[in-house]
Amino acid sequence: ILSDTFRASVTGQAASDVYQAFDYLPVFWSSAWQGFMDHLVNGVGIRGWGSLMVSLESISVLPVSERWHPHLFALEVAVDTGIPGLIGYALFFVFLSRRLFDARSEVALSSLVVILALFPLNSSISFYSYFNGNILFLTLALLIVLDRDIKTPTKVAGPYDGRS
C-alpha cells in the first residue's frame, strides 16, 4: 500500500481533483517568477497570471484555466502588479507591524489578524479572492477604527502604592 501511494505521489496522481493544484506548485511558481521577471515594471495585471499561464505553450499539458493563481501570495502580487505592487505590499506590512507591537491589545490583535490574512507565504486561496477580501477589509476597517478611537494608556510617573 505504501509503495502504491508513493508511486501515485511521484507521478502527480496522489491528490484528489480538489487538491490537484498541489502537484503542480513548482510549475506554477516558476511560471509566476518568469512572468514577474518579464513584466517587472507593471506586472501582467490583476488576476492576469492565469491568462499568461494559459498562453505559455510549455505548460499546455497542465489543467489550468484563466482563473487560476500562483498559490503563493508574494508571487501573485509580484506577477500581477510588478515592482510597484511589491513595494506597496511591503509598505503595508511595515504599517501593520508597527501596530502589531502597540500597547493597545485591541489594535495589536486586529493587526495580527490582517498580517495572518495577508501572509506572503500563504498558498491556499488567491490574494484577490472574495473570501480573502472579506477577512482583509473588515478587519482592516476594525484596525483603523480601533487605532483612531482607543486612547493609548498613559504611564504613571513614579511608583504607585494604591493610595490617593
Coordinates of N, CA and C in Angstrom, one line a residue:
I1 N 0.8 -1.2 0.0 CA 0.0 0.0 0.0 C 0.9 1.2 0.0
L2 N 1.9 1.2 0.8 CA 2.8 2.4 0.8 C 3.4 2.6 -0.5
S3 N 3.9 1.6 -1.2 CA 4.5 1.8 -2.5 C 3.5 2.3 -3.5
D4 N 2.3 1.9 -3.5 CA 1.3 2.5 -4.4 C 1.0 3.9 -4.1
T5 N 1.0 4.3 -2.9 CA 0.8 5.7 -2.5 C 2.0 6.5 -2.9
F6 N 3.2 6.0 -2.7 CA 4.4 6.7 -3.1 C 4.5 6.8 -4.6
R7 N 4.1 5.8 -5.3 CA 4.2 5.8 -6.8 C 3.2 6.9 -7.3
A8 N 2.0 6.9 -6.7 CA 1.0 7.9 -7.1 C 1.4 9.3 -6.8
S9 N 2.1 9.5 -5.7 CA 2.6 10.8 -5.3 C 3.7 11.3 -6.3
V10 N 4.6 10.4 -6.6 CA 5.7 10.7 -7.5 C 5.2 11.1 -8.9
T11 N 4.2 10.4 -9.4 CA 3.7 10.7 -10.7 C 2.6 11.8 -10.7
G12 N 2.4 12.4 -9.6 CA 1.5 13.5 -9.6 C 0.0 13.1 -9.6
Q13 N -0.3 11.9 -9.1 CA -1.7 11.4 -9.1 C -2.2 11.1 -7.7
A14 N -1.5 11.6 -6.7 CA -1.9 11.2 -5.3 C -3.0 12.1 -4.8
A15 N -3.0 13.3 -5.3 CA -4.0 14.3 -4.8 C -5.4 14.1 -5.5
S16 N -6.4 14.3 -4.8 CA -7.8 14.2 -5.4 C -7.9 15.5 -6.3
D17 N -9.0 15.5 -7.1 CA -9.2 16.6 -8.0 C -9.2 17.9 -7.3
V18 N -9.7 17.9 -6.1 CA -9.8 19.2 -5.4 C -8.5 19.8 -5.0
Y19 N -7.5 18.9 -4.7 CA -6.2 19.3 -4.3 C -5.1 19.1 -5.4
Q20 N -5.6 19.0 -6.6 CA -4.6 18.7 -7.7 C -3.6 19.8 -7.9
A21 N -4.0 21.0 -7.6 CA -3.0 22.1 -7.8 C -1.7 21.9 -7.0
F22 N -1.8 21.2 -5.9 CA -0.5 21.0 -5.1 C 0.5 20.2 -5.9
D23 N 0.1 19.3 -6.8 CA 1.0 18.6 -7.6 C 1.7 19.5 -8.6
Y24 N 1.2 20.6 -8.9 CA 1.7 21.5 -9.9 C 2.4 22.7 -9.4
L25 N 2.5 22.9 -8.1 CA 3.0 24.1 -7.5 C 4.4 24.5 -8.0
P26 N 5.3 23.6 -8.1 CA 6.6 24.0 -8.7 C 6.5 24.7 -10.1
V27 N 5.7 24.1 -10.9 CA 5.5 24.7 -12.3 C 4.8 26.0 -12.2
F28 N 3.8 26.1 -11.3 CA 3.1 27.4 -11.1 C 4.1 28.5 -10.6
W29 N 4.9 28.1 -9.6 CA 5.8 29.1 -9.1 C 6.9 29.6 -10.1
S30 N 7.4 28.6 -10.8 CA 8.4 29.0 -11.8 C 7.8 29.9 -12.9
S31 N 6.6 29.6 -13.3 CA 6.0 30.4 -14.4 C 5.6 31.8 -13.8
A32 N 5.2 31.8 -12.6 CA 4.9 33.1 -12.0 C 6.1 34.0 -11.9
W33 N 7.2 33.3 -11.5 CA 8.5 34.0 -11.4 C 8.9 34.5 -12.7
Q34 N 8.8 33.7 -13.7 CA 9.1 34.1 -15.1 C 8.3 35.3 -15.6
G35 N 7.0 35.2 -15.3 CA 6.1 36.3 -15.6 C 6.5 37.6 -14.9
F36 N 6.9 37.5 -13.6 CA 7.3 38.7 -12.9 C 8.6 39.2 -13.5
M37 N 9.6 38.4 -13.9 CA 10.8 38.8 -14.5 C 10.6 39.4 -15.8
D38 N 9.6 39.0 -16.6 CA 9.3 39.5 -17.9 C 8.5 40.8 -17.8
H39 N 7.8 41.1 -16.7 CA 7.0 42.2 -16.6 C 7.3 42.9 -15.2
L40 N 8.5 43.3 -15.0 CA 8.9 43.9 -13.7 C 8.2 45.2 -13.4
V41 N 8.0 46.1 -14.4 CA 7.5 47.4 -14.2 C 6.1 47.5 -13.7
N42 N 5.2 46.8 -14.4 CA 3.8 46.9 -14.1 C 3.1 45.5 -14.0
G43 N 3.8 44.4 -14.1 CA 3.2 43.1 -13.9 C 2.3 42.8 -15.1
V44 N 1.5 41.7 -15.0 CA 0.6 41.3 -16.0 C -0.8 41.7 -15.8
G45 N -1.0 42.4 -14.7 CA -2.4 42.9 -14.4 C -3.0 42.0 -13.4
I46 N -4.0 42.6 -12.6 CA -4.6 41.9 -11.5 C -5.3 40.7 -12.1
R47 N -5.1 39.6 -11.5 CA -5.6 38.3 -11.9 C -5.2 37.9 -13.3
G48 N -4.1 38.4 -13.8 CA -3.7 38.2 -15.1 C -2.8 37.0 -15.3
W49 N -2.3 36.4 -14.2 CA -1.4 35.3 -14.3 C -2.0 34.1 -15.0
G50 N -3.2 33.8 -14.7 CA -3.9 32.7 -15.3 C -3.9 32.8 -16.9
S51 N -4.2 34.0 -17.4 CA -4.2 34.2 -18.8 C -2.8 34.0 -19.4
L52 N -1.8 34.5 -18.6 CA -0.4 34.4 -19.0 C 0.0 32.9 -19.1
M53 N -0.4 32.2 -18.1 CA 0.0 30.8 -18.0 C -0.7 29.9 -19.1
V54 N -1.9 30.2 -19.4 CA -2.6 29.5 -20.5 C -1.9 29.8 -21.8
S55 N -1.4 31.0 -22.0 CA -0.8 31.3 -23.3 C 0.6 30.7 -23.4
L56 N 1.2 30.2 -22.3 CA 2.5 29.6 -22.4 C 2.4 28.2 -23.0
E57 N 3.1 27.9 -24.1 CA 3.0 26.6 -24.7 C 3.7 25.5 -23.9
S58 N 4.7 25.8 -23.1 CA 5.4 24.8 -22.4 C 4.6 24.1 -21.3
I59 N 3.5 24.7 -20.9 CA 2.8 24.1 -19.8 C 1.4 23.8 -20.3
S60 N 1.2 23.6 -21.6 CA -0.1 23.3 -22.1 C -0.7 22.0 -21.6
V61 N 0.2 21.1 -21.0 CA -0.3 19.8 -20.6 C -1.0 19.9 -19.2
L62 N -0.9 21.0 -18.5 CA -1.5 21.2 -17.2 C -2.9 21.6 -17.3
P63 N -3.8 21.1 -16.4 CA -5.2 21.5 -16.4 C -5.4 22.9 -15.8
V64 N -5.0 24.0 -16.5 CA -5.1 25.3 -16.0 C -6.1 26.1 -16.7
S65 N -6.8 27.0 -15.9 CA -7.7 27.9 -16.6 C -7.3 29.3 -16.3
E66 N -7.9 30.3 -16.9 CA -7.5 31.7 -16.7 C -7.9 32.2 -15.4
R67 N -8.6 31.5 -14.6 CA -9.0 31.9 -13.2 C -7.9 31.5 -12.2
W68 N -7.0 30.7 -12.6 CA -6.0 30.2 -11.6 C -5.1 31.3 -11.1
H69 N -4.4 31.0 -10.0 CA -3.5 31.9 -9.4 C -2.2 31.1 -9.0
P70 N -1.1 31.8 -8.7 CA 0.1 31.1 -8.5 C 0.2 30.3 -7.1
H71 N -0.8 30.4 -6.3 CA -0.8 29.7 -5.0 C 0.3 30.1 -4.1
L72 N 0.7 31.4 -4.1 CA 1.7 32.0 -3.2 C 1.4 33.5 -3.3
F73 N 1.0 34.1 -2.1 CA 0.6 35.5 -2.2 C 1.8 36.4 -2.7
A74 N 3.0 36.2 -2.2 CA 4.1 37.1 -2.6 C 4.3 37.0 -4.1
L75 N 4.3 35.8 -4.7 CA 4.4 35.7 -6.1 C 3.2 36.2 -6.9
E76 N 2.1 36.1 -6.3 CA 0.9 36.6 -7.0 C 0.9 38.1 -7.1
V77 N 1.3 38.7 -6.0 CA 1.4 40.2 -6.0 C 2.5 40.6 -7.0
A78 N 3.6 39.9 -7.0 CA 4.8 40.2 -7.9 C 4.4 40.1 -9.3
V79 N 3.8 39.0 -9.7 CA 3.5 38.8 -11.2 C 2.3 39.7 -11.6
D80 N 1.4 39.9 -10.8 CA 0.2 40.7 -11.2 C 0.5 42.2 -11.2
T81 N 1.3 42.7 -10.2 CA 1.5 44.2 -10.1 C 2.9 44.6 -10.3
G82 N 3.9 43.8 -10.4 CA 5.3 44.1 -10.7 C 5.9 44.7 -9.4
I83 N 7.0 45.4 -9.6 CA 7.7 46.0 -8.5 C 6.9 47.0 -7.7
P84 N 6.1 47.9 -8.4 CA 5.3 48.9 -7.6 C 4.3 48.1 -6.6
G85 N 3.8 47.0 -7.0 CA 2.9 46.3 -6.2 C 3.6 45.7 -5.0
L86 N 4.8 45.1 -5.3 CA 5.6 44.6 -4.2 C 6.0 45.6 -3.2
I87 N 6.4 46.8 -3.7 CA 6.7 47.9 -2.7 C 5.5 48.3 -1.9
G88 N 4.3 48.4 -2.5 CA 3.1 48.7 -1.7 C 2.8 47.6 -0.7
Y89 N 3.0 46.3 -1.1 CA 2.8 45.2 -0.2 C 3.7 45.2 1.0
A90 N 5.0 45.5 0.7 CA 6.0 45.6 1.8 C 5.7 46.8 2.7
L91 N 5.3 48.0 2.2 CA 4.9 49.1 3.0 C 3.7 48.8 3.8
F92 N 2.8 48.1 3.3 CA 1.6 47.7 4.1 C 2.0 46.9 5.3
F93 N 2.9 46.0 5.1 CA 3.4 45.2 6.2 C 4.2 46.0 7.2
V94 N 4.9 47.0 6.8 CA 5.5 48.0 7.7 C 4.5 48.7 8.6
F95 N 3.4 49.1 7.9 CA 2.3 49.8 8.6 C 1.7 48.8 9.6
L96 N 1.5 47.6 9.2 CA 0.8 46.6 10.1 C 1.8 46.2 11.3
S97 N 3.1 46.0 11.0 CA 4.0 45.6 12.0 C 4.2 46.7 13.1
R98 N 4.1 47.9 12.7 CA 4.2 49.0 13.7 C 3.0 48.9 14.7
R99 N 1.8 48.5 14.2 CA 0.7 48.4 15.1 C 0.6 47.0 15.8
L100 N 1.4 46.1 15.4 CA 1.5 44.8 16.0 C 2.0 44.9 17.4
F101 N 2.9 45.8 17.7 CA 3.5 46.0 19.0 C 2.9 47.2 19.7
D102 N 1.7 47.5 19.4 CA 1.0 48.7 20.0 C 0.6 48.3 21.4
A103 N 0.6 49.3 22.3 CA 0.3 49.0 23.7 C -1.2 48.6 23.9
R104 N -2.0 49.0 22.9 CA -3.4 48.7 23.0 C -3.6 47.3 22.4
S105 N -4.1 46.4 23.2 CA -4.2 45.0 22.8 C -5.2 44.8 21.6
E106 N -6.2 45.6 21.6 CA -7.2 45.5 20.5 C -6.6 45.8 19.2
V107 N -5.7 46.9 19.1 CA -5.1 47.3 17.9 C -4.1 46.2 17.5
A108 N -3.3 45.7 18.4 CA -2.3 44.7 18.1 C -2.9 43.4 17.6
L109 N -4.0 43.0 18.2 CA -4.7 41.8 17.8 C -5.3 41.9 16.4
S110 N -6.0 43.0 16.1 CA -6.5 43.2 14.8 C -5.4 43.3 13.7
S111 N -4.3 43.9 14.1 CA -3.1 43.9 13.2 C -2.6 42.5 12.9
L112 N -2.6 41.7 13.9 CA -2.1 40.3 13.7 C -3.0 39.6 12.8
V113 N -4.3 39.8 12.9 CA -5.3 39.1 12.1 C -5.1 39.5 10.6
V114 N -4.9 40.8 10.4 CA -4.6 41.2 9.0 C -3.3 40.7 8.4
I115 N -2.3 40.6 9.3 CA -1.0 40.1 8.9 C -1.2 38.6 8.5
L116 N -1.9 37.8 9.3 CA -2.1 36.4 9.0 C -2.9 36.2 7.8
A117 N -3.9 37.1 7.5 CA -4.7 37.0 6.3 C -3.9 37.3 5.1
L118 N -2.9 38.1 5.2 CA -2.1 38.5 4.0 C -0.7 38.0 4.0
F119 N -0.4 36.9 4.8 CA 0.9 36.4 5.0 C 1.5 36.0 3.6
P120 N 2.7 36.5 3.3 CA 3.3 36.3 2.0 C 3.4 34.8 1.5
L121 N 3.6 33.9 2.4 CA 3.7 32.5 2.0 C 2.4 31.7 2.0
N122 N 1.3 32.4 2.2 CA 0.0 31.8 2.1 C -0.2 31.2 0.7
S123 N -0.6 30.0 0.6 CA -0.7 29.3 -0.7 C -2.1 28.7 -0.9
S124 N -3.1 29.1 -0.2 CA -4.4 28.4 -0.3 C -5.3 29.1 -1.3
I125 N -5.6 30.3 -1.1 CA -6.5 31.0 -2.0 C -5.9 32.2 -2.7
S126 N -6.5 32.7 -3.6 CA -6.0 33.9 -4.4 C -5.9 35.1 -3.5
F127 N -4.9 35.9 -3.7 CA -4.8 37.1 -2.9 C -6.0 38.0 -3.2
Y128 N -6.5 38.0 -4.4 CA -7.6 38.9 -4.8 C -9.0 38.2 -4.7
S129 N -9.1 37.1 -3.9 CA -10.3 36.4 -3.9 C -11.4 37.1 -3.0
Y130 N -12.6 36.8 -3.2 CA -13.7 37.4 -2.5 C -13.6 37.1 -1.0
F131 N -13.3 35.8 -0.7 CA -13.2 35.4 0.7 C -12.1 36.1 1.4
N132 N -10.9 36.2 0.8 CA -9.8 36.9 1.4 C -10.1 38.4 1.6
G133 N -10.8 39.0 0.6 CA -11.2 40.4 0.7 C -12.2 40.7 1.9
N134 N -13.1 39.7 2.2 CA -13.9 39.8 3.3 C -13.1 39.9 4.6
I135 N -12.2 39.0 4.8 CA -11.4 38.9 6.0 C -10.5 40.2 6.1
L136 N -9.9 40.5 5.0 CA -9.0 41.7 5.0 C -9.7 43.0 5.3
F137 N -10.7 43.3 4.5 CA -11.2 44.7 4.6 C -12.0 44.9 5.8
L138 N -12.8 43.9 6.3 CA -13.5 44.1 7.6 C -12.5 44.3 8.7
T139 N -11.5 43.4 8.8 CA -10.5 43.5 9.9 C -9.7 44.8 9.7
L140 N -9.3 45.2 8.5 CA -8.6 46.4 8.4 C -9.4 47.6 8.8
A141 N -10.7 47.6 8.5 CA -11.6 48.7 8.9 C -11.6 48.7 10.4
L142 N -11.7 47.6 11.1 CA -11.7 47.5 12.5 C -10.4 48.0 13.1
L143 N -9.3 47.7 12.5 CA -8.0 48.1 12.9 C -7.9 49.7 12.8
I144 N -8.4 50.2 11.8 CA -8.3 51.7 11.6 C -9.2 52.4 12.6
V145 N -10.4 51.9 12.9 CA -11.3 52.5 13.9 C -10.7 52.3 15.3
L146 N -10.2 51.2 15.6 CA -9.6 51.0 16.9 C -8.4 51.9 17.1
D147 N -7.5 52.0 16.1 CA -6.3 52.8 16.2 C -6.7 54.3 16.4
R148 N -7.8 54.7 15.8 CA -8.2 56.1 15.9 C -8.9 56.3 17.2
D149 N -9.8 55.4 17.7 CA -10.6 55.7 18.8 C -10.1 55.3 20.2
I150 N -9.3 54.3 20.3 CA -8.8 53.8 21.6 C -7.6 54.6 21.9
K151 N -7.7 55.2 23.1 CA -6.5 56.1 23.6 C -5.4 55.2 24.1
T152 N -4.2 55.7 23.8 CA -3.0 55.0 24.3 C -3.0 55.1 25.9
P153 N -2.7 54.0 26.6 CA -2.7 54.1 28.0 C -1.5 55.0 28.5
T154 N -1.8 55.8 29.5 CA -0.8 56.8 30.0 C 0.0 56.1 31.1
K155 N 1.2 56.4 31.1 CA 2.1 55.8 32.1 C 2.1 56.7 33.4
V156 N 2.2 56.1 34.5 CA 2.2 56.8 35.8 C 3.6 57.1 36.1
A157 N 3.9 58.4 36.4 CA 5.2 58.8 36.8 C 5.5 58.5 38.2
G158 N 6.4 57.5 38.4 CA 6.8 57.1 39.7 C 6.0 55.9 40.2
P159 N 6.4 55.4 41.4 CA 5.7 54.2 41.9 C 4.3 54.6 42.5
Y160 N 3.4 53.7 42.3 CA 2.1 53.9 42.8 C 1.7 52.9 43.8
D161 N 1.4 53.3 45.0 CA 1.1 52.3 46.0 C -0.4 52.0 46.2
G162 N -1.2 52.6 45.4 CA -2.7 52.3 45.6 C -3.4 53.3 46.4
R163 N -2.7 54.2 47.1 CA -3.4 55.2 48.0 C -3.5 56.5 47.2
S164 N -4.5 57.2 47.5 CA -4.8 58.5 46.8 C -3.9 59.6 47.3

